[in-house]
Coordinates of C-alpha atoms and ligand atoms in Angstrom, one line a residue:
M57 CA 23.1 -8.9 -8.4
K58 CA 20.1 -6.5 -7.2
I59 CA 17.4 -7.7 -5.1
V60 CA 14.2 -6.3 -3.6
I61 CA 12.5 -7.9 -0.8
L62 CA 8.7 -7.9 0.0
I63 CA 7.5 -8.1 3.5
S64 CA 4.2 -7.6 5.5
G65 CA 5.4 -8.3 9.2
R66 CA 8.1 -9.7 11.4
G67 CA 10.8 -9.7 8.7
S68 CA 12.7 -12.6 10.2
N69 CA 13.6 -14.5 6.9
M70 CA 14.4 -10.9 5.5
Q71 CA 17.0 -10.3 8.4
A72 CA 18.4 -14.0 7.7
L73 CA 19.1 -12.8 4.2
L74 CA 20.6 -9.4 4.9
E75 CA 23.0 -11.1 7.6
A76 CA 23.9 -13.9 5.3
D77 CA 26.7 -12.3 3.8
L78 CA 25.4 -12.9 0.3
P79 CA 27.1 -11.6 -3.3
V80 CA 24.3 -9.3 -3.7
E81 CA 22.9 -5.7 -3.2
F82 CA 19.7 -5.4 -1.3
A83 CA 18.3 -2.3 -3.2
C84 CA 15.2 -1.9 -1.4
V85 CA 12.6 -3.5 1.2
I86 CA 9.2 -2.7 0.6
S87 CA 6.2 -3.4 2.8
N88 CA 2.5 -3.3 2.3
R89 CA 2.1 -2.5 6.2
A90 CA 3.5 0.5 8.0
D91 CA 3.7 -1.5 11.4
A92 CA 5.9 -4.3 9.6
K93 CA 8.6 -4.8 12.2
G94 CA 10.9 -5.8 9.2
L95 CA 10.9 -2.1 8.2
E96 CA 12.9 -1.2 11.3
I97 CA 15.4 -4.1 11.0
A98 CA 16.0 -3.3 7.2
A99 CA 16.7 0.4 8.2
A100 CA 19.1 -1.0 11.0
H101 CA 20.9 -2.8 8.4
G102 CA 21.1 0.4 6.0
V103 CA 18.9 -1.0 3.5
P104 CA 16.6 1.5 1.9
T105 CA 12.9 1.0 2.8
C106 CA 9.4 1.8 1.3
M107 CA 6.0 1.4 2.4
L108 CA 3.1 0.9 -0.1
N109 CA -0.4 0.6 1.6
H110 CA -2.7 -1.7 -0.5
R111 CA -5.5 0.2 1.3
D112 CA -4.6 3.3 -0.7
Y113 CA -5.6 1.5 -4.0
P114 CA -9.0 0.6 -5.4
D115 CA -8.2 -2.9 -6.2
R116 CA -5.7 -5.6 -6.5
A117 CA -4.7 -4.7 -10.0
A118 CA -4.2 -1.1 -9.1
Y119 CA -2.1 -2.0 -6.1
D120 CA 0.0 -4.6 -8.2
T121 CA 0.8 -2.1 -10.9
A122 CA 1.9 0.5 -8.4
L123 CA 4.0 -2.2 -6.6
A124 CA 5.5 -3.4 -10.0
A125 CA 6.5 0.2 -10.6
E126 CA 8.0 0.8 -7.2
I127 CA 10.0 -2.6 -7.6
D128 CA 11.0 -1.5 -11.2
R129 CA 12.7 1.6 -9.9
H130 CA 15.3 -0.4 -8.6
A131 CA 15.9 -2.6 -11.7
P132 CA 16.2 -6.1 -9.5
D133 CA 17.6 -9.0 -10.9
L134 CA 15.5 -11.1 -8.1
V135 CA 12.4 -10.2 -6.1
I136 CA 12.1 -12.1 -3.0
L137 CA 8.7 -12.4 -1.0
A138 CA 9.4 -13.0 2.6
G139 CA 6.4 -13.0 4.5
F140 CA 4.5 -10.7 2.1
M141 CA 1.0 -11.7 3.0
R142 CA -1.0 -10.9 -0.1
V143 CA -2.2 -12.9 -3.2
L144 CA -0.6 -11.4 -6.2
S145 CA -2.4 -11.0 -9.4
D146 CA -1.4 -13.1 -12.4
A147 CA -0.3 -10.0 -14.2
F148 CA 2.3 -9.2 -11.5
V149 CA 3.4 -12.8 -11.4
Q150 CA 4.0 -13.1 -15.0
Y151 CA 5.9 -9.9 -15.4
F152 CA 8.2 -10.9 -12.6
E153 CA 8.5 -14.5 -13.9
R154 CA 11.6 -16.4 -13.2
R155 CA 13.0 -13.6 -11.1
L156 CA 10.3 -13.9 -8.1
I157 CA 10.5 -16.4 -5.3
N158 CA 8.7 -17.3 -2.1
I159 CA 9.4 -19.2 0.9
H160 CA 6.5 -21.4 2.0
P161 CA 6.4 -23.1 5.7
A162 CA 5.5 -26.5 4.6
L163 CA 6.9 -29.2 2.3
L164 CA 5.0 -28.4 -0.9
P165 CA 2.9 -29.8 -2.6
A166 CA 1.7 -30.6 0.9
F167 CA -0.1 -27.9 2.6
P168 CA -0.1 -25.0 0.4
G169 CA -2.0 -21.9 1.8
L170 CA -2.3 -20.9 5.3
N171 CA -2.0 -22.6 8.9
T172 CA 0.4 -25.0 7.5
H173 CA 1.7 -26.1 10.8
E174 CA -1.7 -26.6 12.4
R175 CA -2.7 -28.9 9.4
A176 CA 0.4 -30.8 9.7
I177 CA 0.0 -31.7 13.2
A178 CA -4.0 -32.5 12.6
G179 CA -2.9 -34.7 9.4
G180 CA -0.6 -36.8 11.5
V181 CA 2.4 -36.2 9.4
K182 CA 5.9 -37.2 10.9
L183 CA 8.0 -34.8 8.7
H184 CA 7.2 -31.3 7.9
G185 CA 9.3 -28.2 6.7
C186 CA 9.7 -25.4 4.3
T187 CA 10.0 -24.8 0.6
V188 CA 11.7 -22.2 -1.5
H189 CA 10.2 -22.1 -4.9
F190 CA 9.7 -19.9 -7.8
V191 CA 6.2 -18.1 -8.0
T192 CA 3.8 -18.9 -10.4
P193 CA 0.2 -17.7 -11.0
E194 CA -1.0 -20.7 -9.0
V195 CA -0.6 -20.0 -5.4
D196 CA 2.3 -22.2 -3.6
A197 CA 2.7 -24.2 -6.6
G198 CA 6.1 -22.9 -8.7
P199 CA 9.0 -24.8 -9.4
I200 CA 10.8 -25.8 -6.3
L201 CA 14.4 -24.9 -5.5
V202 CA 15.1 -26.2 -2.0
Q203 CA 13.5 -27.9 0.7
A204 CA 14.2 -28.7 4.3
A205 CA 12.5 -31.1 6.3
V206 CA 12.1 -31.4 10.1
P207 CA 10.5 -33.8 12.5
V208 CA 6.9 -33.3 13.9
L209 CA 7.3 -34.3 17.6
P210 CA 4.3 -35.8 19.6
D211 CA 4.0 -32.9 21.9
D212 CA 4.2 -30.3 19.2
T213 CA 1.9 -27.3 19.2
P214 CA 1.6 -25.0 16.1
A215 CA 3.8 -22.7 17.7
S216 CA 6.7 -25.2 18.6
L217 CA 6.5 -26.6 15.0
A218 CA 6.6 -23.3 13.5
A219 CA 9.7 -22.4 15.4
R220 CA 11.5 -25.5 14.4
V221 CA 10.5 -24.9 10.7
L222 CA 11.5 -21.3 11.1
R223 CA 14.9 -22.0 11.9
Q224 CA 15.3 -24.1 8.7
E225 CA 13.6 -21.5 6.7
H226 CA 16.4 -19.0 7.9
R227 CA 18.9 -21.4 6.6
I228 CA 17.7 -22.5 3.2
Y229 CA 16.3 -19.0 1.8
P230 CA 19.7 -17.6 2.0
M231 CA 21.2 -20.7 0.3
A232 CA 18.8 -20.5 -2.6
V233 CA 19.5 -16.8 -3.2
R234 CA 23.3 -17.5 -3.1
W235 CA 22.9 -20.3 -5.8
F236 CA 20.7 -17.8 -7.7
A237 CA 23.4 -15.2 -7.7
E238 CA 25.8 -17.8 -8.6
G239 CA 24.0 -18.6 -11.6
R240 CA 23.5 -22.3 -10.6
I241 CA 19.6 -22.5 -10.9
T242 CA 17.9 -23.5 -14.2
W243 CA 14.4 -23.6 -14.6
R244 CA 13.6 -26.7 -17.0
E245 CA 11.0 -26.7 -19.8
D246 CA 9.4 -29.2 -17.7
G247 CA 8.9 -27.0 -14.8
T248 CA 11.3 -28.5 -12.4
V249 CA 14.5 -26.8 -11.2
A250 CA 18.2 -28.0 -12.0
M251 CA 21.0 -27.2 -9.8
R252 CA 24.6 -26.8 -11.1
G253 CA 27.6 -27.8 -9.2
L254 CA 25.7 -28.7 -5.8
A255 CA 26.1 -32.0 -3.8
D256 CA 23.1 -34.4 -4.0
A257 CA 22.0 -35.4 -0.4
T258 CA 22.0 -39.0 -2.0
D259 CA 22.3 -41.2 1.2
S260 CA 20.9 -38.6 3.7
A261 CA 17.4 -39.0 5.1
L262 CA 15.5 -37.5 8.3
V263 CA 13.6 -40.5 9.9
S264 CA 10.8 -39.8 12.3
P265 CA 10.1 -41.0 14.7
S266 CA 13.3 -42.7 14.8
D267 CA 14.8 -45.4 17.5
Ligands
GRF406 C1 7.4 -17.4 7.4 O1 6.9 -18.6 7.9 C2 7.3 -17.9 5.8 O2 7.5 -18.9 5.4 C3 5.8 -17.3 5.4 O3 5.5 -16.3 6.3 C4 6.3 -16.1 7.5 C5 7.2 -15.0 7.4 O4 7.8 -14.8 8.5 N1 5.7 -17.1 4.1 P1 9.0 -13.7 8.7 O5 8.4 -12.3 8.2 O6 10.1 -13.9 7.7 O7 9.5 -13.7 10.1

């Protein structure tokens, strides 16, 4: 199973994937920003890197065409968005349909888009979390593979909540990729995802607040 990861910055989810001892080959990490910290981390792990600056292209369609061509050079089975901070064109998403996944820092369908931790605190929710999902043309709305929930605590700031969620991101993204590599994931006709051979957490619950 060959994988290409797209990043724009810090690359902590990418790092969690590279260090998870997955039964996959990381063919390339591509960044749209030259200063992405994740590029150094990938290189330190011996993974080939590539920088494709969106500013070098006249528009989104031209950039996405070049990006798809660069990805295709590696013929990946799966393309992973790990903090890739660009909206992708419908054509790009459709081209990689069913082999393009993303991690979003909220329990989708709650809080799609940006500033999820601020919005979770402002909304007074008691549980927040993260979601790994297939990417579809509608942003942050594709079939869900796995989610992790964390409590929102009374004194949380967006930063403290983000850190709590990020620890779970680093846990569930490698899980989802492993399941994908093991062929356990089916995208059903109704747009939901079925998992084969995994335990259902039938009686587990995170209650927040809890006494
Ligand atoms: C993560 O919070 C992820 O959920 C979101 O962008 C952030 C990327 O962080 N899509 P990192 O680059 O993986 O550290």
